[in-house]
Short mmCIF file of C-alpha atoms and ligand atoms in Angstrom, two decimals:
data_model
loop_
_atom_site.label_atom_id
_atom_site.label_comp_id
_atom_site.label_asym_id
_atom_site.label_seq_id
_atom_site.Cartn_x
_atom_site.Cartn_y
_atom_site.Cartn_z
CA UNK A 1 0.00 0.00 0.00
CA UNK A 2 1.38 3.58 -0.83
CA UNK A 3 1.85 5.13 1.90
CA UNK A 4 -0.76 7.85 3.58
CA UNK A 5 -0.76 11.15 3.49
CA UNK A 6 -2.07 13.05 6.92
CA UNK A 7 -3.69 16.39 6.69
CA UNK A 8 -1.78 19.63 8.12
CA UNK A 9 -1.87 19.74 12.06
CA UNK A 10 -4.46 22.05 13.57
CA UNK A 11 -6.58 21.68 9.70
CA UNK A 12 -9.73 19.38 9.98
CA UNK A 13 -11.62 17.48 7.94
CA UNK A 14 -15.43 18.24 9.23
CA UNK A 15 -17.39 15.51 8.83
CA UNK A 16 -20.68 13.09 10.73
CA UNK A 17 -22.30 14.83 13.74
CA UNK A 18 -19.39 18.33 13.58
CA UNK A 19 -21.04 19.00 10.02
CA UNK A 20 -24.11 18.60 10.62
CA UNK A 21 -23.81 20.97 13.54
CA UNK A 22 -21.65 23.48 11.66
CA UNK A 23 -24.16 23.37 8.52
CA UNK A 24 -27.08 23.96 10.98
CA UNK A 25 -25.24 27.39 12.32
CA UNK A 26 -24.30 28.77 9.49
CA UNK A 27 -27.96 28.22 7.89
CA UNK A 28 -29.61 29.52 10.93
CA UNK A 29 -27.15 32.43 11.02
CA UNK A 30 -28.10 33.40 7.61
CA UNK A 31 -31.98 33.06 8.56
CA UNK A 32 -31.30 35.46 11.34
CA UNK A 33 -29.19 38.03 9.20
CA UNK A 34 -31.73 38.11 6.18
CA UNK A 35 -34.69 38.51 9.03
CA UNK A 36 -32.67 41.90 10.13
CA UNK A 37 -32.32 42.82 6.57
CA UNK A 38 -28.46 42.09 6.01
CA UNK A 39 -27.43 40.85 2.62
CA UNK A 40 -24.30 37.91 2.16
CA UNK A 41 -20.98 39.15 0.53
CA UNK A 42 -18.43 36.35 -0.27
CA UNK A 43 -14.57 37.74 -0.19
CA UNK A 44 -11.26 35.92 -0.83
CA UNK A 45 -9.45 33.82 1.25
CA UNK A 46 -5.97 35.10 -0.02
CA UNK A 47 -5.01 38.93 0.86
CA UNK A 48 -2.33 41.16 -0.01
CA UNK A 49 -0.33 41.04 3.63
CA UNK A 50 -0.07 44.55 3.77
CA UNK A 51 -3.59 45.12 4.52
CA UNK A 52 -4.02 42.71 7.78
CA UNK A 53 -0.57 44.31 9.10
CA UNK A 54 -2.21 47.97 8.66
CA UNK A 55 -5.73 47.02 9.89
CA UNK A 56 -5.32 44.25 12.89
CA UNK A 57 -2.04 46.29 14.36
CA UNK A 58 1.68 45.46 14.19
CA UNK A 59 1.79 44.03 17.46
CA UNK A 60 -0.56 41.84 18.07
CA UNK A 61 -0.60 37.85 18.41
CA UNK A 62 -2.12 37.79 14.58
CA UNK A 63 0.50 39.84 13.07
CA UNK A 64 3.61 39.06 15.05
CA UNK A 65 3.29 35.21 15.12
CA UNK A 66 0.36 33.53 13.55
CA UNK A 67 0.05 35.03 10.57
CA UNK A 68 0.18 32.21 6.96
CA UNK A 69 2.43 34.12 4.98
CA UNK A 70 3.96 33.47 1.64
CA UNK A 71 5.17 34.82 -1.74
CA UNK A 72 3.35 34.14 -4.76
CA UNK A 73 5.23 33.70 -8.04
CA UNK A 74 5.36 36.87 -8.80
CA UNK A 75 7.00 37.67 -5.63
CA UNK A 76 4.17 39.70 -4.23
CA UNK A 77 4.13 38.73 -0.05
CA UNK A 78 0.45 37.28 0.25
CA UNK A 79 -1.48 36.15 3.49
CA UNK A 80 -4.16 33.55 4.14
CA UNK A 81 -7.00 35.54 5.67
CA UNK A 82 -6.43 35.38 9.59
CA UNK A 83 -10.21 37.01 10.42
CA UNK A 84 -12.64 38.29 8.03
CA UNK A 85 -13.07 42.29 8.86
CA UNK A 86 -10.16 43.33 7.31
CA UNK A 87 -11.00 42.33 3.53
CA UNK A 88 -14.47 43.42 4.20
CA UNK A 89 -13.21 46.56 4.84
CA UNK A 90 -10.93 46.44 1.69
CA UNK A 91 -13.88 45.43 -0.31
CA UNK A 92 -16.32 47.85 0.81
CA UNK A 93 -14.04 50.71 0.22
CA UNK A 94 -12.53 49.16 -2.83
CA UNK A 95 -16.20 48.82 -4.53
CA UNK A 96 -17.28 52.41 -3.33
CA UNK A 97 -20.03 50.69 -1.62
CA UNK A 98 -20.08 52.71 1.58
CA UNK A 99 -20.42 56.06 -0.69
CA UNK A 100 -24.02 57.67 0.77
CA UNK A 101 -25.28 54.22 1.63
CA UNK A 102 -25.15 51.58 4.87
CA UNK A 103 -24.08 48.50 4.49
CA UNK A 104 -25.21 45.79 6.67
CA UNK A 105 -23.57 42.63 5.46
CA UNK A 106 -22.60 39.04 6.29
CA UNK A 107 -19.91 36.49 5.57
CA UNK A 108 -18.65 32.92 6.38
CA UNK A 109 -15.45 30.67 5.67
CA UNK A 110 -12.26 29.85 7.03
CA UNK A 111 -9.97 31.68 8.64
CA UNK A 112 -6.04 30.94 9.02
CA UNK A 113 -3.51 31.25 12.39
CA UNK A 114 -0.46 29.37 12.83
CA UNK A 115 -1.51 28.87 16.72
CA UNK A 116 -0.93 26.20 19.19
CA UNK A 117 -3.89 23.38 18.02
CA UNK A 118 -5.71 22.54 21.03
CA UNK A 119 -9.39 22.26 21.83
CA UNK A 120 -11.36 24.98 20.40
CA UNK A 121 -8.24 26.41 18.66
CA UNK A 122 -7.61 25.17 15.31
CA UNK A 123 -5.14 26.46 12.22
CA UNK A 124 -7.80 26.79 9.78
CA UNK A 125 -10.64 27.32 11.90
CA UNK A 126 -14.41 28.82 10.71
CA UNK A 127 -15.91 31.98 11.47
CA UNK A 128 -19.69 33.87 10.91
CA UNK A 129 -18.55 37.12 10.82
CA UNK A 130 -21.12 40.15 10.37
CA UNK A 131 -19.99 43.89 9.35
CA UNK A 132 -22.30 47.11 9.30
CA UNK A 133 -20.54 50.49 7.62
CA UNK A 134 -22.17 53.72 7.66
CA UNK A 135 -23.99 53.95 11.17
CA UNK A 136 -22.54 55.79 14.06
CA UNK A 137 -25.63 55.69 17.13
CA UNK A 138 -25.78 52.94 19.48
CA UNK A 139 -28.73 51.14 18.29
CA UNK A 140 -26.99 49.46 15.84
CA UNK A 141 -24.41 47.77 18.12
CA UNK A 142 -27.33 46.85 20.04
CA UNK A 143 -28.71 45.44 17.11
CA UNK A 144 -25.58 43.09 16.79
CA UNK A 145 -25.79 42.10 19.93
CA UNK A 146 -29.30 40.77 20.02
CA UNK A 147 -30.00 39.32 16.95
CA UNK A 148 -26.71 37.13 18.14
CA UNK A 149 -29.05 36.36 21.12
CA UNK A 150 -31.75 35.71 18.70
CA UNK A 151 -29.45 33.30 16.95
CA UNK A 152 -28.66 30.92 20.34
CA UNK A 153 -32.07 31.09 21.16
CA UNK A 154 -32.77 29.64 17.80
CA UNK A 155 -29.73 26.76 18.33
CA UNK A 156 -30.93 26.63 21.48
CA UNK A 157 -28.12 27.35 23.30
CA UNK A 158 -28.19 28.53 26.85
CA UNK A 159 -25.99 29.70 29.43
CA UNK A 160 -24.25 31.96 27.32
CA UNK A 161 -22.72 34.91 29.28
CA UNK A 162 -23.09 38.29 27.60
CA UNK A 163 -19.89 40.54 28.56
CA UNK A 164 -19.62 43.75 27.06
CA UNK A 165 -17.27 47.19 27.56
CA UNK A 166 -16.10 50.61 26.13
CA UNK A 167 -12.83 51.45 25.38
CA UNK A 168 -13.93 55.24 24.90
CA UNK A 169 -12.29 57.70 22.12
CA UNK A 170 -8.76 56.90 20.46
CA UNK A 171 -8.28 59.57 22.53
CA UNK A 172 -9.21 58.77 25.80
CA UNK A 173 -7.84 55.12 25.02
CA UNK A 174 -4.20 57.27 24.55
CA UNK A 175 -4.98 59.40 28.11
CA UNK A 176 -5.70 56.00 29.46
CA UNK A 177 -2.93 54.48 28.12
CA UNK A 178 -0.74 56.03 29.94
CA UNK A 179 -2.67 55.47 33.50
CA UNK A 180 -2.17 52.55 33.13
CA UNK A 181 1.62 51.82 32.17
CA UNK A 182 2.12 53.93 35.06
CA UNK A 183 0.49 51.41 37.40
CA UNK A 184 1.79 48.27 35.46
CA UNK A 185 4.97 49.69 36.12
CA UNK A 186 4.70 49.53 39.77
CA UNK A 187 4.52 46.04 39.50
CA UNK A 188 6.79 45.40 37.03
CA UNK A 189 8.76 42.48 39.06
CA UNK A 190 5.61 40.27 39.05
CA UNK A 191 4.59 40.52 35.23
CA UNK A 192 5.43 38.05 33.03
CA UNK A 193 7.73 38.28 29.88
CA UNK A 194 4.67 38.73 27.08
CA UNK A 195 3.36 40.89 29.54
CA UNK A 196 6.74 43.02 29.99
CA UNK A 197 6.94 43.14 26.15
CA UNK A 198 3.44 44.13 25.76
CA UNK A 199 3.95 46.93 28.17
CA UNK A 200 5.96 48.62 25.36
CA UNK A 201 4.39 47.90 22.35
CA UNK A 202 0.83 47.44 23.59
CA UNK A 203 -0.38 47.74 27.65
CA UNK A 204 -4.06 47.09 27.34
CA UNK A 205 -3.73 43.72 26.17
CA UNK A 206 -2.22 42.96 29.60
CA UNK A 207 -5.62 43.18 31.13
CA UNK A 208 -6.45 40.41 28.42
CA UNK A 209 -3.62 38.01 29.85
CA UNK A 210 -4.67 34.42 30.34
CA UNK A 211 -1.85 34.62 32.80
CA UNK A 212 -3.98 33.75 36.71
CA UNK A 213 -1.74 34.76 38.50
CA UNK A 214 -1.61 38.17 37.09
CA UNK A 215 -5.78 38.60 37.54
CA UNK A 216 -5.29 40.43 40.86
CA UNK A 217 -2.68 42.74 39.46
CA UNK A 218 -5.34 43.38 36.62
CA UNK A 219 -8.54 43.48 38.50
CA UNK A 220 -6.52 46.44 40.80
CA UNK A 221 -5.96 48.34 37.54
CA UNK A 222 -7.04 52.05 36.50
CA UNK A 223 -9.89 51.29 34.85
CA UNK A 224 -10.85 51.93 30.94
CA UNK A 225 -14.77 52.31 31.43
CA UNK A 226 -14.09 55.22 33.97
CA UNK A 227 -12.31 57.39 32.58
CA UNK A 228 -13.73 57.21 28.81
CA UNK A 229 -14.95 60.87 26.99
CA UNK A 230 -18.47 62.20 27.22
CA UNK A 231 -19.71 61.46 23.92
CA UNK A 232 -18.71 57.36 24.27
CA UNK A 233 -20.00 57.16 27.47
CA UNK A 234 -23.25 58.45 26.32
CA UNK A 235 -23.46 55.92 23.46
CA UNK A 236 -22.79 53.13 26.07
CA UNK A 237 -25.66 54.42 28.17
CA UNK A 238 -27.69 54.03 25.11
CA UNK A 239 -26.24 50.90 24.31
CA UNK A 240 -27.32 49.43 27.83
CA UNK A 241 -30.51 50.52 27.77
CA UNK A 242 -31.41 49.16 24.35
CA UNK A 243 -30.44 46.11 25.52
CA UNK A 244 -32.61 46.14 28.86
CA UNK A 245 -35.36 47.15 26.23
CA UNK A 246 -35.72 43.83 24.90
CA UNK A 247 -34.52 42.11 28.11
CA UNK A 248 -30.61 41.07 26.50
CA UNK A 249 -28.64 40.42 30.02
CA UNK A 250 -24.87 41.39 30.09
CA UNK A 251 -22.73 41.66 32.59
CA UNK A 252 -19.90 44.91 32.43
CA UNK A 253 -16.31 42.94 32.10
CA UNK A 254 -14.03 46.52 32.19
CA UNK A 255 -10.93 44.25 31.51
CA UNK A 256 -12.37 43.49 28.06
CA UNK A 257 -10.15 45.18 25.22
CA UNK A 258 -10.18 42.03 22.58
CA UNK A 259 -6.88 41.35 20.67
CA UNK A 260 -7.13 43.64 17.79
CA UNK A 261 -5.78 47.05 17.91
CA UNK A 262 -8.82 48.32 15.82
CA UNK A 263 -11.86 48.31 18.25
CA UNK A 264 -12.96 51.51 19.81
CA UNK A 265 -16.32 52.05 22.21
CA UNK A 266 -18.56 49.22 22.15
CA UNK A 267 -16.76 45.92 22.08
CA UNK A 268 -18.45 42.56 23.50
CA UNK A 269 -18.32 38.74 23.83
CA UNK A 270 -20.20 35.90 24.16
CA UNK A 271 -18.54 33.69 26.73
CA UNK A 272 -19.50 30.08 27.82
CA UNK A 273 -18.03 28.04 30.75
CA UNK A 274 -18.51 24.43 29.36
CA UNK A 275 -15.72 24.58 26.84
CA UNK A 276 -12.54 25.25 29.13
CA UNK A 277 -10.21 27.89 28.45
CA UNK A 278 -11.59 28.67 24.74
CA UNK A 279 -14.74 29.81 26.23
CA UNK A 280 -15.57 32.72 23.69
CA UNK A 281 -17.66 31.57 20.84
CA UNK A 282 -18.80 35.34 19.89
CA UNK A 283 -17.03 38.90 19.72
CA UNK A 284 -16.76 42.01 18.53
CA UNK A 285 -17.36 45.60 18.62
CA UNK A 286 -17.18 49.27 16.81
CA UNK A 287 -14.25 49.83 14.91
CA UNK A 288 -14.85 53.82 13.02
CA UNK A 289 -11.08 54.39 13.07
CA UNK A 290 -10.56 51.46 10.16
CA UNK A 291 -12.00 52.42 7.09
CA UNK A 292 -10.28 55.25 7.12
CA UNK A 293 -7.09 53.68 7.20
CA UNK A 294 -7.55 50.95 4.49
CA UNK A 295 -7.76 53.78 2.56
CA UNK A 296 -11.49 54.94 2.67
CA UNK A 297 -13.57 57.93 3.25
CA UNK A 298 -13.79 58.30 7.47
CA UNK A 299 -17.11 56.02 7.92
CA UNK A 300 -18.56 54.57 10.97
CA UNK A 301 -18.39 50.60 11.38
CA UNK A 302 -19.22 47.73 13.70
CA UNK A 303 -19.12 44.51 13.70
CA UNK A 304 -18.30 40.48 15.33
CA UNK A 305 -17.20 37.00 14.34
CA UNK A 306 -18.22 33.52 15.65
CA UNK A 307 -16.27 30.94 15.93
CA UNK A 308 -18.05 27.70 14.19
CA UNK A 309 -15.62 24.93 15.50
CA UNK A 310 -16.31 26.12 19.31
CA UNK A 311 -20.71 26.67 18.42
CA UNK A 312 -20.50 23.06 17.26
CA UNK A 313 -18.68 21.76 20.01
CA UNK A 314 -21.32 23.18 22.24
CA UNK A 315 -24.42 21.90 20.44
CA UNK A 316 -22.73 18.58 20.24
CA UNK A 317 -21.99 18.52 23.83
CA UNK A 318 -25.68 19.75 24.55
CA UNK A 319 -27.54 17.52 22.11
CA UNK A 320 -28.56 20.29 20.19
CA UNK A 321 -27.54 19.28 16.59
CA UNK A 322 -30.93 18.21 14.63
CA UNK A 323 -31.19 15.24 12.23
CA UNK A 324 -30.28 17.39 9.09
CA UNK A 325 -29.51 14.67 6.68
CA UNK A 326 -31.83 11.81 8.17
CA UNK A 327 -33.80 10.18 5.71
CA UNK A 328 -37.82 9.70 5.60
CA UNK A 329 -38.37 6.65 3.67
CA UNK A 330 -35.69 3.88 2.76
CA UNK A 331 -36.89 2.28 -0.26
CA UNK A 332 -35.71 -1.91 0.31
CA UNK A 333 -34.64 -3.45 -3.01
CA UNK A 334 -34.87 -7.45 -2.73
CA UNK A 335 -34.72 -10.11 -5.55
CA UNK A 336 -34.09 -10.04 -9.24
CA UNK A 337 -35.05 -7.68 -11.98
CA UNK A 338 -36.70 -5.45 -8.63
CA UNK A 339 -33.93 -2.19 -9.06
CA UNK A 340 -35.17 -0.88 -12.45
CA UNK A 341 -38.90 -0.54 -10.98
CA UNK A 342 -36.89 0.85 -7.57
CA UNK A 343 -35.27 3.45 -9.05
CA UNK A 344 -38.66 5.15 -11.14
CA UNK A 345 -40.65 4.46 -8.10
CA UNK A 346 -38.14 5.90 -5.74
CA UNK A 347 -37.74 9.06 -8.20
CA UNK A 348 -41.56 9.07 -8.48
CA UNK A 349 -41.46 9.28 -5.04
CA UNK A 350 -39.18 12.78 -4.56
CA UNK A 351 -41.53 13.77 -7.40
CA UNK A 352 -44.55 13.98 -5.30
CA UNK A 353 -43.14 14.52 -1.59
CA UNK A 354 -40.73 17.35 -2.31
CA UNK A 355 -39.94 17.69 1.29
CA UNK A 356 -39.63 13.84 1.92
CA UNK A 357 -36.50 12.46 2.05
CA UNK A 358 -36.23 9.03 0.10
CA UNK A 359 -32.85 6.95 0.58
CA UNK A 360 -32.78 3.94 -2.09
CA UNK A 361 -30.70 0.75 -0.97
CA UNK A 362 -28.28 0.88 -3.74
CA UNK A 363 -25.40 -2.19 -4.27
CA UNK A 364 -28.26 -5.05 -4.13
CA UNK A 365 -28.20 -7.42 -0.68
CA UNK A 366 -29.98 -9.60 1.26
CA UNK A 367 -33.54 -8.50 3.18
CA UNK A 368 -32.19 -8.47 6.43
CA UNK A 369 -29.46 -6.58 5.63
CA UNK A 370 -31.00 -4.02 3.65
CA UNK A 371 -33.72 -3.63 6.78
CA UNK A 372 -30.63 -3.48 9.19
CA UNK A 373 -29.84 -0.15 6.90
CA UNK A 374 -32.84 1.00 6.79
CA UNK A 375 -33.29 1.04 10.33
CA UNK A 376 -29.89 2.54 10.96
CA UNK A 377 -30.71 4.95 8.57
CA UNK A 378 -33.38 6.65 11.33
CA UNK A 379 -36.36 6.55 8.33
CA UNK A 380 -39.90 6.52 9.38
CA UNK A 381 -41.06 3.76 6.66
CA UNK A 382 -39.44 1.07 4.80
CA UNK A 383 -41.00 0.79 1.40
CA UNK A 384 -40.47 -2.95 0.05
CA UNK A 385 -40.14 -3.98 -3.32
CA UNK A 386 -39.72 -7.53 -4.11
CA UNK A 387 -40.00 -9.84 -7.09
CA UNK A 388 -44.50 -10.58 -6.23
CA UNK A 389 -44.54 -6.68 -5.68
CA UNK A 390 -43.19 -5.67 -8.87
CA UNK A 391 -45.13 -8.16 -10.48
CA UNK A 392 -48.58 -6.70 -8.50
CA UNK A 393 -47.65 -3.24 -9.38
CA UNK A 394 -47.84 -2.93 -5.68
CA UNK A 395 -45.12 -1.91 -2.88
CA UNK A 396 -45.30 -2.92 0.82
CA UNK A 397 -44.93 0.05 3.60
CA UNK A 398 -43.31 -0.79 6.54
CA UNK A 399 -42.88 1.08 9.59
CA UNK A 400 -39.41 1.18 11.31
CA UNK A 401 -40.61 3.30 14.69
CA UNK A 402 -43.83 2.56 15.81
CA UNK A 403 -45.68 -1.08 16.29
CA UNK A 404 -48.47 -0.04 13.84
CA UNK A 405 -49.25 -2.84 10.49
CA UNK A 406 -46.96 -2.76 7.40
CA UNK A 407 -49.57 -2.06 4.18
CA UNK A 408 -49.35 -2.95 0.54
CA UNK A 409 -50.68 -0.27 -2.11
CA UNK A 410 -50.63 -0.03 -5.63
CA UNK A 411 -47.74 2.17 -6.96
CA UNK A 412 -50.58 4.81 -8.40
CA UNK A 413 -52.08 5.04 -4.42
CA UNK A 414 -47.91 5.14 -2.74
CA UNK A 415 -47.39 8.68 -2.99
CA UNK A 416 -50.73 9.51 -1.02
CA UNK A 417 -51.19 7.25 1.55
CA UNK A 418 -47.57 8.15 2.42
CA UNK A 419 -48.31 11.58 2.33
CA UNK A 420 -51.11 10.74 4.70
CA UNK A 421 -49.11 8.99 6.65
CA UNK A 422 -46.10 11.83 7.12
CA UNK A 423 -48.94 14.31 7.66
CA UNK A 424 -47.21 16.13 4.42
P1 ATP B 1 -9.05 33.95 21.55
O1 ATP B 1 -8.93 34.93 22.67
O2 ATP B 1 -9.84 32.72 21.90
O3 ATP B 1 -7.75 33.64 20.87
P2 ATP B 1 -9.53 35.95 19.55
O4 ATP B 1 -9.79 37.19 20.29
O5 ATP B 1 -8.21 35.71 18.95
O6 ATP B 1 -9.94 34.69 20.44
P3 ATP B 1 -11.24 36.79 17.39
O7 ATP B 1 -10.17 37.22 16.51
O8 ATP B 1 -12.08 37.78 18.07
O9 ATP B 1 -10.65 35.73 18.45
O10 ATP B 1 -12.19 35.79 16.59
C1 ATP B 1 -13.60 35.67 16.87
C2 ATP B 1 -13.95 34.26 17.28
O11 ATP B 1 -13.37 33.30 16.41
C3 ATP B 1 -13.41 33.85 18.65
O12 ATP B 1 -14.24 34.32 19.68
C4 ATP B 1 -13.45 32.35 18.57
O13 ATP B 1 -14.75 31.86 18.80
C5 ATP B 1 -13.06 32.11 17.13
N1 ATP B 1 -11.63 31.78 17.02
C6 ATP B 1 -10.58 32.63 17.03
N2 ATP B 1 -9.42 31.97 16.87
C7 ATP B 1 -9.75 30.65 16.74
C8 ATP B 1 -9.00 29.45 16.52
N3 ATP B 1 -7.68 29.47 16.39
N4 ATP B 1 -9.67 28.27 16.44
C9 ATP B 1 -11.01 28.24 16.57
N5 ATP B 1 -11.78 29.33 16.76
C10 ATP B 1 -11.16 30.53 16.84
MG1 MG B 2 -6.52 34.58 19.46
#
C-alpha cells in the first residue's frame, strides 16, 4: 500500500455529527441576518499582507506570530486571511459601496492562524462574521448584539454569558494608556515576559492576559470604562438601555479590550463556561477608526465573528444538533429484476413529496441486511419492493418506529397514503 498522506496539524476534515452541527449554524445564522435585513458578501481567502498588518495592528498575536504568509510567483508577499473584517473593509471601500449608503452585510469561511492546536483552537478554523458600515448611534451595536441572542435562542443554546465594555475615544484610550503603564509599572517584578513586552508595544492587552496569576494585578488596575470621553459614554448608556429594552442580560467585564488594535467604544463577547479555556464563541465591537485607514472615506463601522468549530462543540456537547440529513423513507430493493422498478418508483417518489426524504438501498443485498440499513438509517417507513410486488404493481410500507401494520398499495395510491401517513 502507498503510503498515507495526513492532513496539516491544527486543519480538519469536518465531517458526521461536527457538520451537521456546523451546517445547521451557518444556515440559521443566515436566517437570522436576512430577518434583520443584512445581505451575504463572499470575499477571498488570499489577501495582499499589507492590509491585515495595517488594519489588525503590528503588534498583536495575529501579526507578530500567527500570521500564513507566503510569496506568490510573482513575488508579491500574500497572506491567508487570519479574520474576516479586514477584507471586508478592503472590499467595501474598494467597490465604493459605503459612498451615501449603509451597508449591513454578512460572511462565512475559514480563517487561518499558525496557533498552538488545542481544543477549540484550530489552524484553519471557521468563522460567521457580520460587518455594518455607515452607522454611528448605538442602536446598531445593540442590534448586533441581540440578533446574536436571537441566533442561540434559535440553536438553542443557553448559558451563554453576555460581557460587554467601552474602550472610549482613540483619545481617551491614549490618556488612558498612559494610566495605566504607570500602574503596570509599579509592578513590574511580578509581570510576566509577554506581559513586559506588551507593556511597550501594547499595555491594554495585559488586562487580556490568560496569565492567573496576574488577575489580581489586573482586577486592581485604573480602569478603561471610567475614565472614557463624554460622547462614548453616552453611546454606552444608550447601548445598555437598548439592551434592557428587549430584556438582552450582560454583565460589564471593564478588563475586556479584545486582541485587535482596531476596536474603539462598544466591544463585546459571548462567553461560555462548558468549553474550558476557549470559552468565547462570539465577539466584537465598533471599529470607526478602520476604514479610514484601508484607505477609505472616514465612515462609521461595527461589527463580530463567531467561531463555528467552538458553536458546534457546544451543540454537540448539549444535544442540540438536529437530524439534518436523516432520511424519511428507505426504499428496500430485494430479488431479481426489482432495481429498475426501484429506481422510477423511488424518483416518483421525490416527485410527489418534495420535502420527503427518500434513501434507495443501492449495491443489491440480502432483506435483512438491507432492513438493518434502513433502520440505521433513522427513516420513518421502509417501502419494500420484491420480485410478487413488482409483479402486482404494488409496494409494501413498513414502519421502522412505531408497532403499527406494514400495508401494501398499488404504486398509483404510494405517494398519497404516504403523504397521509407523514402528515405532508
Ligand atoms: P481567543 O482569545 O480565543 O484567541 P480571539 O480574540 O483571537 O480569540 P477573534 O479574533 O475575536 O478571536 O475571533 C472571533 C472568534 O473566532 C473567537 O471568539 C473564537 O470563537 C473564534 N476563534 C478565534 N481563533 C480561533 C481558533 N484558532 N480556532 C477556533 N476558533 C477561533
Ligand atoms: Mg486569538
Amino acid at each position: 500500500m502507498a503510503k498515507q498522506i495526513a492532513a496539516i496539524r491544527g486543519m480538519n476534515d469536518i465531517y458526521g455529527e461536527s457538520v451537521d452541527a456546523f451546517n445547521h449554524i451557518v444556515s440559521s445564522a443566515e436566517s437570522v441576518m436576512t430577518q434583520y435585513g443584512y445581505r451575504s458578501i463572499r470575499l477571498p481567502i488570499v489577501e495582499k499582507t499589507e492590509l491585515f498588518s495595517r488594519s489588525i495592528g503590528e503588534v498583536t498575536d495575529i501579526v507578530e506570530k500567527e500570521m500564513y504568509t507566503f510569496e506568490d510567483r510573482s513575488g508579491g508577499s500574500l497572506t491567508l486571511r487570519p479574520e474576516g473584517t479586514a477584507g471586508c473593509v478592503r472590499a467595501v471601500v474598494q467597490n465604493g459601496l459605503t459612498h451615501n449608503q449603509v451597508q449591513k452585510l454578512f460572511y462565512t469561511g475559514p480563517m487561518f492562524r499558525y496557533e498552538r492546536p488545542q481544543k477549540g483552537r484550530y489552524r484553519q478554523f471557521h468563522q460567521f462574521g457580520v460587518e455594518v458600515f455607515g452607522l454611528a448611534t448605538p442602536d446598531i451595536d445593540a442590534e448586533l448584539i441581540i440578533l446574536t441572542a436571537r441566533l442561540w435562542e434559535k440553536l438553542g443554546l443557553e448559558n451563554l454569558e453576555l460581557q460587554i465594555n467601552s474602550l472610549g475615544s482613540q483619545a481617551a484610550r491614549a490618556d488612558y494608556r498612559k494610566k495605566l503603564v504607570s500602574y503596570l509599572t509599579e509592578y513590574k517584578d511580578q509581570l510576566d515576559e509577554d506581559s513586559l513586552r506588551r507593556l511597550e508595544t501594547n499595555p491594554l492587552r495585559i488586562l487580556d492576559t490568560k496569565n492567573p496569576e496576574l488577575k489580581a494585578i489586573v482586577e486592581g488596575a485604573p480602569k478603561l470604562i471610567d475614565h472614557l470621553d463624554e460622547a462614548s459614554a453616552a453611546h454606552f448608556e444608550m447601548l445598555k438601555a437598548h439592551l434592557d429594552d428587549v430584556g438582552v442580560e450582560y454583565v460589564i467585564n471593564p478588563s475586556l479590550v479584545r486582541g485587535l488594535d482596531y476596536y474603539n467604544r462598544s466591544v463585546f463577547e459571548w462567553v461560555t463556561t462548558e468549553l474550558g479555556a476557549q470559552g468565547t464563541v462570539c465577539a466584537g465591537g465598533r471599529y470607526d477608526g478602520l476604514v479610514e485607514q484601508i484607505g477609505g472615506k472616514p465612515t462609521s463601522a461595527v461589527g463580530f465573528a463567531m467561531g463555528i468549530e467552538r458553536l458546534a462543540a457546544l451543540l454537540i456537547d448539549n444535544n442540540k444538533v438536529p437530524e439534518i440529513s436523516k432520511p424519511d423513507l428507505y426504499v428496500v430493493l430485494v430479488g431479481e429484476n426489482v432495481e429498475r422498478p426501484g429506481l422510477v418508483i423511488s424518483e416518483m417518489l421525490r416527485d410527489a413529496l418534495p420535502g420527503i426524504n427518500v434513501q434507495m438501498n443501492c449495491g443489491g443485498g440480502s432483506f435483512k441486511s438491507q432492513f438493518k440499513k434502513a433502520d440505521k438509517s433513522g427513516a420513518s417507513y421502509a417501502i419494500v419492493l420484491g420480485e410478487q410486488e413488482v409483479a402486482d404493481k404494488v409496494a409494501a410500507i413498513k414502519p421502522l418506529r412505531e408497532k403499527s401494520e406494514q400495508q401494501t398499495v398499488s404504486w398509483d395510491a404510494l405517494a398519497a397514503t404516504l403523504k397521509d401517513l407523514l402528515s405532508v
